[in-house]
């Protein structure tokens, strides 16, 4: 065989090999979840930690091949905990990013303002918001409840539990410190309703402006509440402002129980107070109580807690691009909530390829019944039931960190 013929045969064999080889499969399009949250400003720890917890779970799923070969991706935008950027972000996510759904939004003032936008989009194509980090009522009531699925308990449930437990240990003069916006008023209304059930009124109230930081003075608010001689205070705010209020209250000699709701960001708040204690030598963390909508991440008897702690220890997600100057927490109630949000979300996304749902995320979500996610209480959705869990948990500070509160009698009057 001459050299020319040999080259021709070789070329033919290579060509045959190339054309007969199976086509190289293109990677499947990811499942994109759109998130608008505070990643900058005085409340950035809320958005960052919620994102990190969810990402920790999605990282596990993606490492195992994703969902039917599709990776789960969070497309996140910063709104600084302000309504107008949240609206712009929502429009961008729906119109430009082609998201599967909206997910992990943070805050009542932001969520309440994007609800009409979500409702408007649903006149053209289905789009739903899953598991916002807020316990407010608007997304749980007509005309918006159909477009939102909540995992956590409501602020009404949290405030009722705080009022009831304080009442049972003889603390009836309850004052309220709250953020002057939809979030603060939602918590205020829950406290008012819970007190009225017991023929009581709010003893005194004081507000602060959203966006206040730890360096701001809350002395005037402390003075207003102190005039009513309350025997307990419930705060509805974010961690920097609430930490500032606790600081000024303790400096004024007010050592009664001060309670906060789950949204506050309890670990970020107590971190500020712990640093202050080290500098000043004063005690700022006694008699603090926090309601939570997830179990304590210290309760390692729960399978989900063990999974979460392992995920956050072995491969902790970074704060990402918006986390400049932020020191991420090893564990927190907020990142644990994000982890659980992602766990339920994956269960929903896995059902989209089932013939009975055919990509209908609304129907797939309604099919969730008695889902065990490892927290000791099951998750269920259904028509007229767009909140998966009703449990409220309570924590208090011991040795500089929030731990499960098992006995309220220590605050008996």
mmCIF file of C-alpha atoms in Angstrom:
data_model
loop_
_atom_site.group_PDB
_atom_site.id
_atom_site.type_symbol
_atom_site.label_atom_id
_atom_site.label_comp_id
_atom_site.label_asym_id
_atom_site.label_seq_id
_atom_site.Cartn_x
_atom_site.Cartn_y
_atom_site.Cartn_z
ATOM 1 C CA UNK A 1 0.000 0.000 0.000
ATOM 2 C CA UNK A 2 1.572 3.274 -1.055
ATOM 3 C CA UNK A 3 1.785 6.180 1.331
ATOM 4 C CA UNK A 4 -0.984 8.180 -0.380
ATOM 5 C CA UNK A 5 -3.452 5.296 -0.196
ATOM 6 C CA UNK A 6 -2.486 4.626 3.439
ATOM 7 C CA UNK A 7 -3.225 8.254 4.384
ATOM 8 C CA UNK A 8 -6.579 8.085 2.596
ATOM 9 C CA UNK A 9 -7.605 4.947 4.487
ATOM 10 C CA UNK A 10 -6.455 6.459 7.767
ATOM 11 C CA UNK A 11 -8.451 9.618 7.099
ATOM 12 C CA UNK A 12 -11.535 7.511 6.275
ATOM 13 C CA UNK A 13 -11.219 5.537 9.528
ATOM 14 C CA UNK A 14 -10.867 8.695 11.628
ATOM 15 C CA UNK A 15 -13.850 10.234 9.865
ATOM 16 C CA UNK A 16 -15.920 7.119 10.479
ATOM 17 C CA UNK A 17 -14.948 7.178 14.137
ATOM 18 C CA UNK A 18 -15.926 10.828 14.443
ATOM 19 C CA UNK A 19 -19.297 10.598 12.699
ATOM 20 C CA UNK A 20 -20.300 7.338 14.411
ATOM 21 C CA UNK A 21 -19.409 8.585 17.914
ATOM 22 C CA UNK A 22 -22.360 9.503 20.141
ATOM 23 C CA UNK A 23 -23.031 13.226 20.287
ATOM 24 C CA UNK A 24 -21.506 15.043 23.233
ATOM 25 C CA UNK A 25 -24.419 15.808 25.538
ATOM 26 C CA UNK A 26 -24.939 19.436 26.382
ATOM 27 C CA UNK A 27 -25.421 20.186 30.077
ATOM 28 C CA UNK A 28 -29.046 20.629 31.013
ATOM 29 C CA UNK A 29 -30.317 24.100 31.845
ATOM 30 C CA UNK A 30 -30.230 24.801 35.605
ATOM 31 C CA UNK A 31 -33.258 25.348 37.776
ATOM 32 C CA UNK A 32 -32.961 29.038 38.688
ATOM 33 C CA UNK A 33 -34.489 30.414 41.896
ATOM 34 C CA UNK A 34 -34.748 34.200 42.162
ATOM 35 C CA UNK A 35 -33.851 35.819 45.478
ATOM 36 C CA UNK A 36 -34.072 39.470 46.526
ATOM 37 C CA UNK A 37 -32.762 40.210 50.020
ATOM 38 C CA UNK A 38 -30.615 42.471 52.152
ATOM 39 C CA UNK A 39 -26.983 41.736 51.320
ATOM 40 C CA UNK A 40 -25.740 45.206 52.266
ATOM 41 C CA UNK A 41 -26.635 47.700 54.988
ATOM 42 C CA UNK A 42 -27.439 47.215 58.668
ATOM 43 C CA UNK A 43 -29.522 44.083 58.005
ATOM 44 C CA UNK A 44 -27.152 42.341 55.585
ATOM 45 C CA UNK A 45 -26.586 39.453 57.977
ATOM 46 C CA UNK A 46 -30.184 38.358 57.407
ATOM 47 C CA UNK A 47 -29.931 37.952 53.644
ATOM 48 C CA UNK A 48 -26.388 36.577 53.702
ATOM 49 C CA UNK A 49 -27.105 33.913 56.319
ATOM 50 C CA UNK A 50 -30.398 32.837 54.735
ATOM 51 C CA UNK A 51 -28.604 32.507 51.385
ATOM 52 C CA UNK A 52 -25.675 30.582 52.917
ATOM 53 C CA UNK A 53 -27.961 28.059 54.603
ATOM 54 C CA UNK A 54 -29.892 27.353 51.408
ATOM 55 C CA UNK A 55 -26.747 27.196 49.324
ATOM 56 C CA UNK A 56 -25.234 24.643 51.714
ATOM 57 C CA UNK A 57 -28.089 22.268 50.933
ATOM 58 C CA UNK A 58 -28.139 22.991 47.197
ATOM 59 C CA UNK A 59 -24.371 22.363 47.069
ATOM 60 C CA UNK A 60 -25.017 18.849 48.385
ATOM 61 C CA UNK A 61 -27.750 18.220 45.815
ATOM 62 C CA UNK A 62 -25.683 19.623 42.927
ATOM 63 C CA UNK A 63 -22.642 17.532 43.925
ATOM 64 C CA UNK A 64 -24.829 14.434 43.574
ATOM 65 C CA UNK A 65 -25.925 15.364 40.056
ATOM 66 C CA UNK A 66 -28.639 17.908 40.782
ATOM 67 C CA UNK A 67 -32.316 17.216 40.088
ATOM 68 C CA UNK A 68 -32.634 15.001 37.021
ATOM 69 C CA UNK A 69 -29.222 16.265 35.937
ATOM 70 C CA UNK A 70 -30.164 19.921 36.423
ATOM 71 C CA UNK A 71 -28.328 21.997 38.991
ATOM 72 C CA UNK A 72 -30.196 24.298 41.363
ATOM 73 C CA UNK A 73 -28.927 27.882 41.208
ATOM 74 C CA UNK A 74 -29.882 30.878 43.336
ATOM 75 C CA UNK A 75 -29.865 34.086 41.293
ATOM 76 C CA UNK A 76 -29.632 36.717 44.001
ATOM 77 C CA UNK A 77 -29.958 40.496 44.005
ATOM 78 C CA UNK A 78 -29.435 42.960 46.811
ATOM 79 C CA UNK A 79 -32.312 45.167 47.923
ATOM 80 C CA UNK A 80 -30.723 46.504 51.114
ATOM 81 C CA UNK A 81 -33.991 45.709 52.949
ATOM 82 C CA UNK A 82 -35.738 48.474 50.998
ATOM 83 C CA UNK A 83 -39.003 48.131 49.028
ATOM 84 C CA UNK A 84 -38.155 49.924 45.749
ATOM 85 C CA UNK A 85 -35.022 47.869 44.968
ATOM 86 C CA UNK A 86 -37.004 44.735 45.872
ATOM 87 C CA UNK A 87 -39.638 45.664 43.281
ATOM 88 C CA UNK A 88 -36.998 46.326 40.614
ATOM 89 C CA UNK A 89 -35.235 43.057 41.454
ATOM 90 C CA UNK A 90 -38.474 41.097 41.176
ATOM 91 C CA UNK A 91 -39.263 42.505 37.744
ATOM 92 C CA UNK A 92 -35.721 41.758 36.577
ATOM 93 C CA UNK A 93 -35.798 38.194 37.923
ATOM 94 C CA UNK A 94 -39.109 37.354 36.282
ATOM 95 C CA UNK A 95 -38.627 39.146 32.967
ATOM 96 C CA UNK A 96 -34.896 38.710 32.352
ATOM 97 C CA UNK A 97 -33.709 35.683 34.327
ATOM 98 C CA UNK A 98 -36.530 33.254 33.498
ATOM 99 C CA UNK A 99 -36.616 31.945 37.065
ATOM 100 C CA UNK A 100 -38.441 28.769 38.021
ATOM 101 C CA UNK A 101 -39.812 30.627 41.036
ATOM 102 C CA UNK A 102 -38.976 33.347 43.541
ATOM 103 C CA UNK A 103 -37.354 32.143 46.739
ATOM 104 C CA UNK A 104 -35.979 33.272 50.121
ATOM 105 C CA UNK A 105 -37.058 36.921 50.014
ATOM 106 C CA UNK A 106 -36.243 38.763 53.248
ATOM 107 C CA UNK A 107 -38.440 41.176 55.172
ATOM 108 C CA UNK A 108 -41.990 42.423 55.541
ATOM 109 C CA UNK A 109 -41.506 45.934 54.049
ATOM 110 C CA UNK A 110 -40.005 44.380 50.921
ATOM 111 C CA UNK A 111 -42.289 41.366 50.537
ATOM 112 C CA UNK A 112 -45.503 43.336 51.076
ATOM 113 C CA UNK A 113 -44.512 45.731 48.284
ATOM 114 C CA UNK A 114 -43.674 43.005 45.758
ATOM 115 C CA UNK A 115 -46.928 41.084 46.309
ATOM 116 C CA UNK A 116 -48.911 43.241 43.815
ATOM 117 C CA UNK A 117 -46.090 42.767 41.295
ATOM 118 C CA UNK A 118 -46.252 38.981 41.693
ATOM 119 C CA UNK A 119 -50.039 39.064 41.366
ATOM 120 C CA UNK A 120 -49.708 41.123 38.176
ATOM 121 C CA UNK A 121 -47.241 38.654 36.634
ATOM 122 C CA UNK A 122 -49.653 35.806 37.364
ATOM 123 C CA UNK A 123 -52.135 37.339 34.948
ATOM 124 C CA UNK A 124 -49.661 36.373 32.199
ATOM 125 C CA UNK A 125 -47.832 33.289 33.504
ATOM 126 C CA UNK A 126 -47.638 31.462 36.846
ATOM 127 C CA UNK A 127 -44.920 32.732 39.183
ATOM 128 C CA UNK A 128 -44.813 31.989 42.891
ATOM 129 C CA UNK A 129 -42.809 33.161 45.892
ATOM 130 C CA UNK A 130 -41.537 30.367 48.123
ATOM 131 C CA UNK A 131 -40.580 30.609 51.768
ATOM 132 C CA UNK A 132 -40.042 34.333 52.397
ATOM 133 C CA UNK A 133 -38.246 35.201 55.629
ATOM 134 C CA UNK A 134 -41.167 37.051 57.198
ATOM 135 C CA UNK A 135 -44.113 36.066 59.353
ATOM 136 C CA UNK A 136 -46.357 38.940 58.281
ATOM 137 C CA UNK A 137 -50.015 38.535 57.328
ATOM 138 C CA UNK A 138 -50.390 40.059 53.824
ATOM 139 C CA UNK A 139 -48.914 37.050 51.998
ATOM 140 C CA UNK A 140 -51.113 34.785 54.118
ATOM 141 C CA UNK A 141 -54.376 36.538 53.258
ATOM 142 C CA UNK A 142 -56.532 37.479 50.258
ATOM 143 C CA UNK A 143 -55.707 38.552 47.593
ATOM 144 C CA UNK A 144 -52.087 37.390 47.697
ATOM 145 C CA UNK A 145 -52.049 34.093 49.593
ATOM 146 C CA UNK A 146 -52.502 32.071 46.386
ATOM 147 C CA UNK A 147 -49.147 33.280 45.031
ATOM 148 C CA UNK A 148 -47.009 32.639 48.129
ATOM 149 C CA UNK A 149 -45.996 29.508 50.025
ATOM 150 C CA UNK A 150 -44.672 30.024 53.553
ATOM 151 C CA UNK A 151 -42.691 27.449 55.481
ATOM 152 C CA UNK A 152 -42.348 29.313 58.793
ATOM 153 C CA UNK A 153 -44.929 30.201 61.441
ATOM 154 C CA UNK A 154 -46.478 33.679 61.392
ATOM 155 C CA UNK A 155 -45.705 36.686 63.560
ATOM 156 C CA UNK A 156 -49.161 36.313 65.076
ATOM 157 C CA UNK A 157 -48.166 32.864 66.262
ATOM 158 C CA UNK A 158 -44.815 34.097 67.567
ATOM 159 C CA UNK A 159 -46.254 37.099 69.398
ATOM 160 C CA UNK A 160 -49.146 35.098 70.833
ATOM 161 C CA UNK A 161 -46.657 32.598 72.253
ATOM 162 C CA UNK A 162 -44.477 35.295 73.821
ATOM 163 C CA UNK A 163 -47.441 37.122 75.359
ATOM 164 C CA UNK A 164 -48.970 33.898 76.664
ATOM 165 C CA UNK A 165 -45.767 32.638 78.273
ATOM 166 C CA UNK A 166 -45.039 36.020 79.874
ATOM 167 C CA UNK A 167 -48.608 36.179 81.149
ATOM 168 C CA UNK A 168 -48.335 32.714 82.686
ATOM 169 C CA UNK A 169 -45.366 33.815 84.825
ATOM 170 C CA UNK A 170 -47.176 36.951 85.974
ATOM 171 C CA UNK A 171 -45.754 39.523 83.572
ATOM 172 C CA UNK A 172 -48.789 41.458 82.362
ATOM 173 C CA UNK A 173 -47.432 44.947 81.719
ATOM 174 C CA UNK A 174 -45.906 44.366 78.316
ATOM 175 C CA UNK A 175 -44.381 47.262 76.375
ATOM 176 C CA UNK A 176 -43.475 47.208 72.687
ATOM 177 C CA UNK A 177 -40.439 48.568 70.860
ATOM 178 C CA UNK A 178 -40.881 48.282 67.109
ATOM 179 C CA UNK A 179 -39.666 49.280 63.677
ATOM 180 C CA UNK A 180 -41.880 51.972 62.159
ATOM 181 C CA UNK A 181 -42.978 50.106 59.037
ATOM 182 C CA UNK A 182 -45.098 47.156 57.895
ATOM 183 C CA UNK A 183 -42.920 44.666 59.793
ATOM 184 C CA UNK A 184 -43.106 46.531 63.079
ATOM 185 C CA UNK A 185 -46.839 47.126 62.783
ATOM 186 C CA UNK A 186 -47.433 43.474 61.962
ATOM 187 C CA UNK A 187 -45.711 42.420 65.181
ATOM 188 C CA UNK A 188 -47.391 45.225 67.139
ATOM 189 C CA UNK A 189 -50.786 44.052 65.909
ATOM 190 C CA UNK A 190 -50.039 40.476 66.945
ATOM 191 C CA UNK A 191 -49.100 41.597 70.457
ATOM 192 C CA UNK A 192 -52.197 43.794 70.711
ATOM 193 C CA UNK A 193 -54.477 40.916 69.678
ATOM 194 C CA UNK A 194 -52.806 38.480 72.082
ATOM 195 C CA UNK A 195 -53.137 40.924 74.992
ATOM 196 C CA UNK A 196 -56.790 41.665 74.208
ATOM 197 C CA UNK A 197 -57.542 37.950 74.556
ATOM 198 C CA UNK A 198 -56.451 38.391 78.166
ATOM 199 C CA UNK A 199 -58.275 41.727 78.628
ATOM 200 C CA UNK A 200 -54.971 43.589 78.645
ATOM 201 C CA UNK A 201 -53.525 46.490 76.646
ATOM 202 C CA UNK A 202 -50.032 47.373 75.501
ATOM 203 C CA UNK A 203 -48.427 49.150 78.476
ATOM 204 C CA UNK A 204 -46.379 51.532 76.306
ATOM 205 C CA UNK A 205 -44.876 51.685 72.841
ATOM 206 C CA UNK A 206 -41.925 53.328 71.102
ATOM 207 C CA UNK A 207 -40.697 53.144 67.533
ATOM 208 C CA UNK A 208 -37.493 53.549 65.554
ATOM 209 C CA UNK A 209 -36.820 54.190 61.886
ATOM 210 C CA UNK A 210 -35.905 51.230 59.651
ATOM 211 C CA UNK A 211 -32.187 51.267 58.846
ATOM 212 C CA UNK A 212 -31.036 52.338 62.313
ATOM 213 C CA UNK A 213 -27.696 50.865 63.340
ATOM 214 C CA UNK A 214 -25.960 49.750 66.499
ATOM 215 C CA UNK A 215 -24.277 53.143 66.834
ATOM 216 C CA UNK A 216 -27.622 54.939 66.988
ATOM 217 C CA UNK A 217 -29.014 56.036 70.334
ATOM 218 C CA UNK A 218 -32.222 54.429 71.592
ATOM 219 C CA UNK A 219 -32.226 56.352 74.892
ATOM 220 C CA UNK A 220 -35.389 58.289 74.086
ATOM 221 C CA UNK A 221 -37.264 55.087 73.260
ATOM 222 C CA UNK A 222 -36.038 53.584 76.536
ATOM 223 C CA UNK A 223 -37.273 56.638 78.457
ATOM 224 C CA UNK A 224 -40.728 56.433 76.845
ATOM 225 C CA UNK A 225 -41.166 52.782 77.781
ATOM 226 C CA UNK A 226 -39.660 53.179 81.257
ATOM 227 C CA UNK A 227 -42.318 55.762 82.184
ATOM 228 C CA UNK A 228 -44.961 52.998 82.034
ATOM 229 C CA UNK A 229 -43.005 50.692 84.404
ATOM 230 C CA UNK A 230 -43.385 47.592 82.218
ATOM 231 C CA UNK A 231 -42.422 44.157 83.497
ATOM 232 C CA UNK A 232 -41.477 42.875 80.026
ATOM 233 C CA UNK A 233 -40.698 44.333 76.597
ATOM 234 C CA UNK A 234 -41.230 42.732 73.191
ATOM 235 C CA UNK A 235 -39.123 44.127 70.352
ATOM 236 C CA UNK A 236 -39.993 43.854 66.671
ATOM 237 C CA UNK A 237 -36.935 44.915 64.727
ATOM 238 C CA UNK A 238 -33.639 43.969 63.105
ATOM 239 C CA UNK A 239 -30.505 42.968 64.981
ATOM 240 C CA UNK A 240 -28.480 46.214 65.045
ATOM 241 C CA UNK A 241 -31.342 48.426 66.215
ATOM 242 C CA UNK A 242 -32.555 45.863 68.760
ATOM 243 C CA UNK A 243 -29.041 45.413 70.127
ATOM 244 C CA UNK A 244 -28.766 49.196 70.501
ATOM 245 C CA UNK A 245 -32.091 49.256 72.368
ATOM 246 C CA UNK A 246 -30.988 46.466 74.720
ATOM 247 C CA UNK A 247 -27.706 48.291 75.374
ATOM 248 C CA UNK A 248 -29.448 51.542 76.274
ATOM 249 C CA UNK A 249 -32.119 49.785 78.340
ATOM 250 C CA UNK A 250 -29.537 47.927 80.420
ATOM 251 C CA UNK A 251 -27.448 51.088 80.809
ATOM 252 C CA UNK A 252 -30.596 52.759 82.182
ATOM 253 C CA UNK A 253 -30.971 50.002 84.765
ATOM 254 C CA UNK A 254 -33.908 48.241 83.070
ATOM 255 C CA UNK A 255 -33.201 44.543 83.585
ATOM 256 C CA UNK A 256 -36.640 43.085 82.851
ATOM 257 C CA UNK A 257 -37.033 40.397 80.145
ATOM 258 C CA UNK A 258 -36.616 41.761 76.623
ATOM 259 C CA UNK A 259 -38.009 39.495 73.913
ATOM 260 C CA UNK A 260 -37.359 39.501 70.180
ATOM 261 C CA UNK A 261 -38.988 37.774 67.223
ATOM 262 C CA UNK A 262 -37.263 35.298 64.924
ATOM 263 C CA UNK A 263 -36.624 37.905 62.224
ATOM 264 C CA UNK A 264 -34.249 39.880 64.437
ATOM 265 C CA UNK A 265 -31.237 37.704 63.651
ATOM 266 C CA UNK A 266 -30.528 36.527 67.186
ATOM 267 C CA UNK A 267 -26.928 35.410 66.644
ATOM 268 C CA UNK A 268 -25.941 38.674 64.960
ATOM 269 C CA UNK A 269 -27.634 40.592 67.784
ATOM 270 C CA UNK A 270 -26.013 38.674 70.625
ATOM 271 C CA UNK A 271 -22.660 38.920 68.838
ATOM 272 C CA UNK A 272 -22.824 42.713 69.045
ATOM 273 C CA UNK A 273 -23.773 42.545 72.720
ATOM 274 C CA UNK A 274 -21.034 40.008 73.519
ATOM 275 C CA UNK A 275 -18.426 42.314 71.972
ATOM 276 C CA UNK A 276 -19.814 45.202 74.017
ATOM 277 C CA UNK A 277 -19.629 43.163 77.216
ATOM 278 C CA UNK A 278 -15.962 42.387 76.598
ATOM 279 C CA UNK A 279 -15.165 46.075 76.146
ATOM 280 C CA UNK A 280 -17.280 47.467 78.982
ATOM 281 C CA UNK A 281 -17.344 44.678 81.546
ATOM 282 C CA UNK A 282 -21.138 45.147 81.865
ATOM 283 C CA UNK A 283 -23.772 42.449 81.417
ATOM 284 C CA UNK A 284 -26.060 42.997 78.441
ATOM 285 C CA UNK A 285 -27.229 39.458 77.656
ATOM 286 C CA UNK A 286 -29.137 38.378 80.779
ATOM 287 C CA UNK A 287 -32.935 38.125 80.559
ATOM 288 C CA UNK A 288 -33.061 37.977 76.766
ATOM 289 C CA UNK A 289 -35.696 35.782 75.115
ATOM 290 C CA UNK A 290 -36.128 35.022 71.421
ATOM 291 C CA UNK A 291 -38.961 33.266 69.621
ATOM 292 C CA UNK A 292 -37.798 31.157 66.675
ATOM 293 C CA UNK A 293 -39.527 29.391 63.805
ATOM 294 C CA UNK A 294 -36.962 26.585 63.563
ATOM 295 C CA UNK A 295 -35.633 24.285 66.290
ATOM 296 C CA UNK A 296 -32.345 25.157 67.957
ATOM 297 C CA UNK A 297 -29.289 24.197 65.931
ATOM 298 C CA UNK A 298 -27.886 23.015 69.285
ATOM 299 C CA UNK A 299 -30.433 20.166 69.380
ATOM 300 C CA UNK A 300 -28.353 17.451 67.717
ATOM 301 C CA UNK A 301 -31.003 14.831 68.497
ATOM 302 C CA UNK A 302 -32.740 16.093 65.345
ATOM 303 C CA UNK A 303 -31.499 14.603 62.028
ATOM 304 C CA UNK A 304 -31.846 17.918 60.178
ATOM 305 C CA UNK A 305 -29.672 19.664 62.759
ATOM 306 C CA UNK A 306 -26.925 17.083 62.340
ATOM 307 C CA UNK A 307 -27.112 17.381 58.540
ATOM 308 C CA UNK A 308 -27.060 21.166 58.684
ATOM 309 C CA UNK A 309 -24.107 21.348 61.071
ATOM 310 C CA UNK A 310 -22.129 18.907 58.934
ATOM 311 C CA UNK A 311 -22.852 20.872 55.751
ATOM 312 C CA UNK A 312 -21.934 24.216 57.332
ATOM 313 C CA UNK A 313 -18.753 22.766 58.864
ATOM 314 C CA UNK A 314 -17.352 20.741 55.964
ATOM 315 C CA UNK A 315 -18.067 23.135 53.106
ATOM 316 C CA UNK A 316 -19.506 26.432 54.373
ATOM 317 C CA UNK A 317 -20.738 28.656 51.542
ATOM 318 C CA UNK A 318 -18.984 32.048 51.413
ATOM 319 C CA UNK A 319 -20.967 35.281 51.831
ATOM 320 C CA UNK A 320 -20.585 35.809 48.052
ATOM 321 C CA UNK A 321 -20.133 39.149 46.323
ATOM 322 C CA UNK A 322 -22.220 41.226 48.720
ATOM 323 C CA UNK A 323 -20.481 39.972 51.856
ATOM 324 C CA UNK A 324 -17.593 42.453 51.931
ATOM 325 C CA UNK A 325 -16.719 43.248 55.517
ATOM 326 C CA UNK A 326 -19.090 40.597 56.862
ATOM 327 C CA UNK A 327 -17.819 37.772 59.051
ATOM 328 C CA UNK A 328 -20.078 34.749 58.370
ATOM 329 C CA UNK A 329 -21.522 32.836 61.304
ATOM 330 C CA UNK A 330 -20.628 29.161 61.769
ATOM 331 C CA UNK A 331 -24.251 28.387 62.695
ATOM 332 C CA UNK A 332 -27.394 30.478 63.101
ATOM 333 C CA UNK A 333 -31.151 30.086 63.240
ATOM 334 C CA UNK A 334 -31.359 32.054 59.993
ATOM 335 C CA UNK A 335 -28.961 29.872 57.997
ATOM 336 C CA UNK A 336 -30.677 26.802 59.472
ATOM 337 C CA UNK A 337 -34.001 28.176 58.225
ATOM 338 C CA UNK A 338 -32.418 28.718 54.805
ATOM 339 C CA UNK A 339 -31.190 25.111 54.858
ATOM 340 C CA UNK A 340 -34.694 23.823 55.631
ATOM 341 C CA UNK A 341 -36.205 26.098 52.965
ATOM 342 C CA UNK A 342 -33.872 24.526 50.411
ATOM 343 C CA UNK A 343 -34.651 21.016 51.606
ATOM 344 C CA UNK A 344 -38.387 21.474 51.084
ATOM 345 C CA UNK A 345 -37.793 23.317 47.799
ATOM 346 C CA UNK A 346 -35.820 20.357 46.433
ATOM 347 C CA UNK A 347 -38.667 18.015 47.335
ATOM 348 C CA UNK A 348 -40.997 20.230 45.297
ATOM 349 C CA UNK A 349 -38.627 20.566 42.326
ATOM 350 C CA UNK A 350 -38.153 16.794 42.156
ATOM 351 C CA UNK A 351 -41.870 16.394 41.531
ATOM 352 C CA UNK A 352 -41.941 18.654 38.478
ATOM 353 C CA UNK A 353 -40.942 15.814 36.141
ATOM 354 C CA UNK A 354 -43.663 13.502 37.433
ATOM 355 C CA UNK A 355 -46.403 12.970 34.827
ATOM 356 C CA UNK A 356 -49.181 14.003 37.193
ATOM 357 C CA UNK A 357 -47.626 17.468 37.665
ATOM 358 C CA UNK A 358 -46.014 18.089 34.241
ATOM 359 C CA UNK A 359 -43.939 21.041 35.403
ATOM 360 C CA UNK A 360 -46.778 22.619 37.384
ATOM 361 C CA UNK A 361 -44.987 23.878 40.502
ATOM 362 C CA UNK A 362 -48.246 24.922 42.161
ATOM 363 C CA UNK A 363 -49.720 21.424 41.904
ATOM 364 C CA UNK A 364 -46.415 19.851 42.938
ATOM 365 C CA UNK A 365 -46.335 21.985 46.094
ATOM 366 C CA UNK A 366 -49.923 21.198 47.032
ATOM 367 C CA UNK A 367 -49.013 17.503 46.876
ATOM 368 C CA UNK A 368 -46.588 17.873 49.800
ATOM 369 C CA UNK A 369 -48.203 16.017 52.714
ATOM 370 C CA UNK A 370 -46.596 14.952 55.979
ATOM 371 C CA UNK A 371 -43.088 15.507 54.635
ATOM 372 C CA UNK A 372 -40.462 14.551 57.216
ATOM 373 C CA UNK A 373 -37.506 16.943 56.942
ATOM 374 C CA UNK A 374 -35.903 15.879 60.210
ATOM 375 C CA UNK A 375 -37.112 18.542 62.656
ATOM 376 C CA UNK A 376 -39.658 16.517 64.611
ATOM 377 C CA UNK A 377 -42.692 18.036 62.903
ATOM 378 C CA UNK A 378 -43.900 17.290 59.373
ATOM 379 C CA UNK A 379 -44.417 19.763 56.533
ATOM 380 C CA UNK A 380 -47.778 19.834 54.757
ATOM 381 C CA UNK A 381 -49.371 22.076 52.149
ATOM 382 C CA UNK A 382 -52.783 22.020 50.500
ATOM 383 C CA UNK A 383 -55.557 24.181 49.121
ATOM 384 C CA UNK A 384 -56.140 26.928 51.647
ATOM 385 C CA UNK A 385 -52.983 25.851 53.503
ATOM 386 C CA UNK A 386 -49.966 27.673 52.174
ATOM 387 C CA UNK A 387 -47.968 27.527 55.428
ATOM 388 C CA UNK A 388 -46.018 24.333 55.959
ATOM 389 C CA UNK A 389 -45.146 24.524 59.668
ATOM 390 C CA UNK A 390 -46.894 26.042 62.698
ATOM 391 C CA UNK A 391 -44.339 25.373 65.436
ATOM 392 C CA UNK A 392 -42.794 28.217 67.462
ATOM 393 C CA UNK A 393 -39.680 27.643 69.570
ATOM 394 C CA UNK A 394 -38.099 29.736 72.308
ATOM 395 C CA UNK A 395 -34.486 30.459 73.177
ATOM 396 C CA UNK A 396 -32.569 32.423 75.788
ATOM 397 C CA UNK A 397 -28.922 33.401 76.220
ATOM 398 C CA UNK A 398 -26.514 31.238 78.178
ATOM 399 C CA UNK A 399 -22.717 31.584 78.023
ATOM 400 C CA UNK A 400 -22.994 34.178 75.278
ATOM 401 C CA UNK A 401 -25.232 32.230 72.882
ATOM 402 C CA UNK A 402 -28.911 31.449 72.410
ATOM 403 C CA UNK A 403 -29.933 28.017 73.685
ATOM 404 C CA UNK A 404 -33.355 26.310 73.992
ATOM 405 C CA UNK A 405 -35.587 27.854 76.659
ATOM 406 C CA UNK A 406 -37.122 25.024 78.659
ATOM 407 C CA UNK A 407 -38.513 26.774 81.756
ATOM 408 C CA UNK A 408 -40.150 30.214 81.917
ATOM 409 C CA UNK A 409 -40.482 30.056 85.718
ATOM 410 C CA UNK A 410 -37.167 31.844 86.218
ATOM 411 C CA UNK A 411 -39.015 35.030 85.227
ATOM 412 C CA UNK A 412 -41.968 34.486 87.595
ATOM 413 C CA UNK A 413 -43.033 37.608 89.506
#
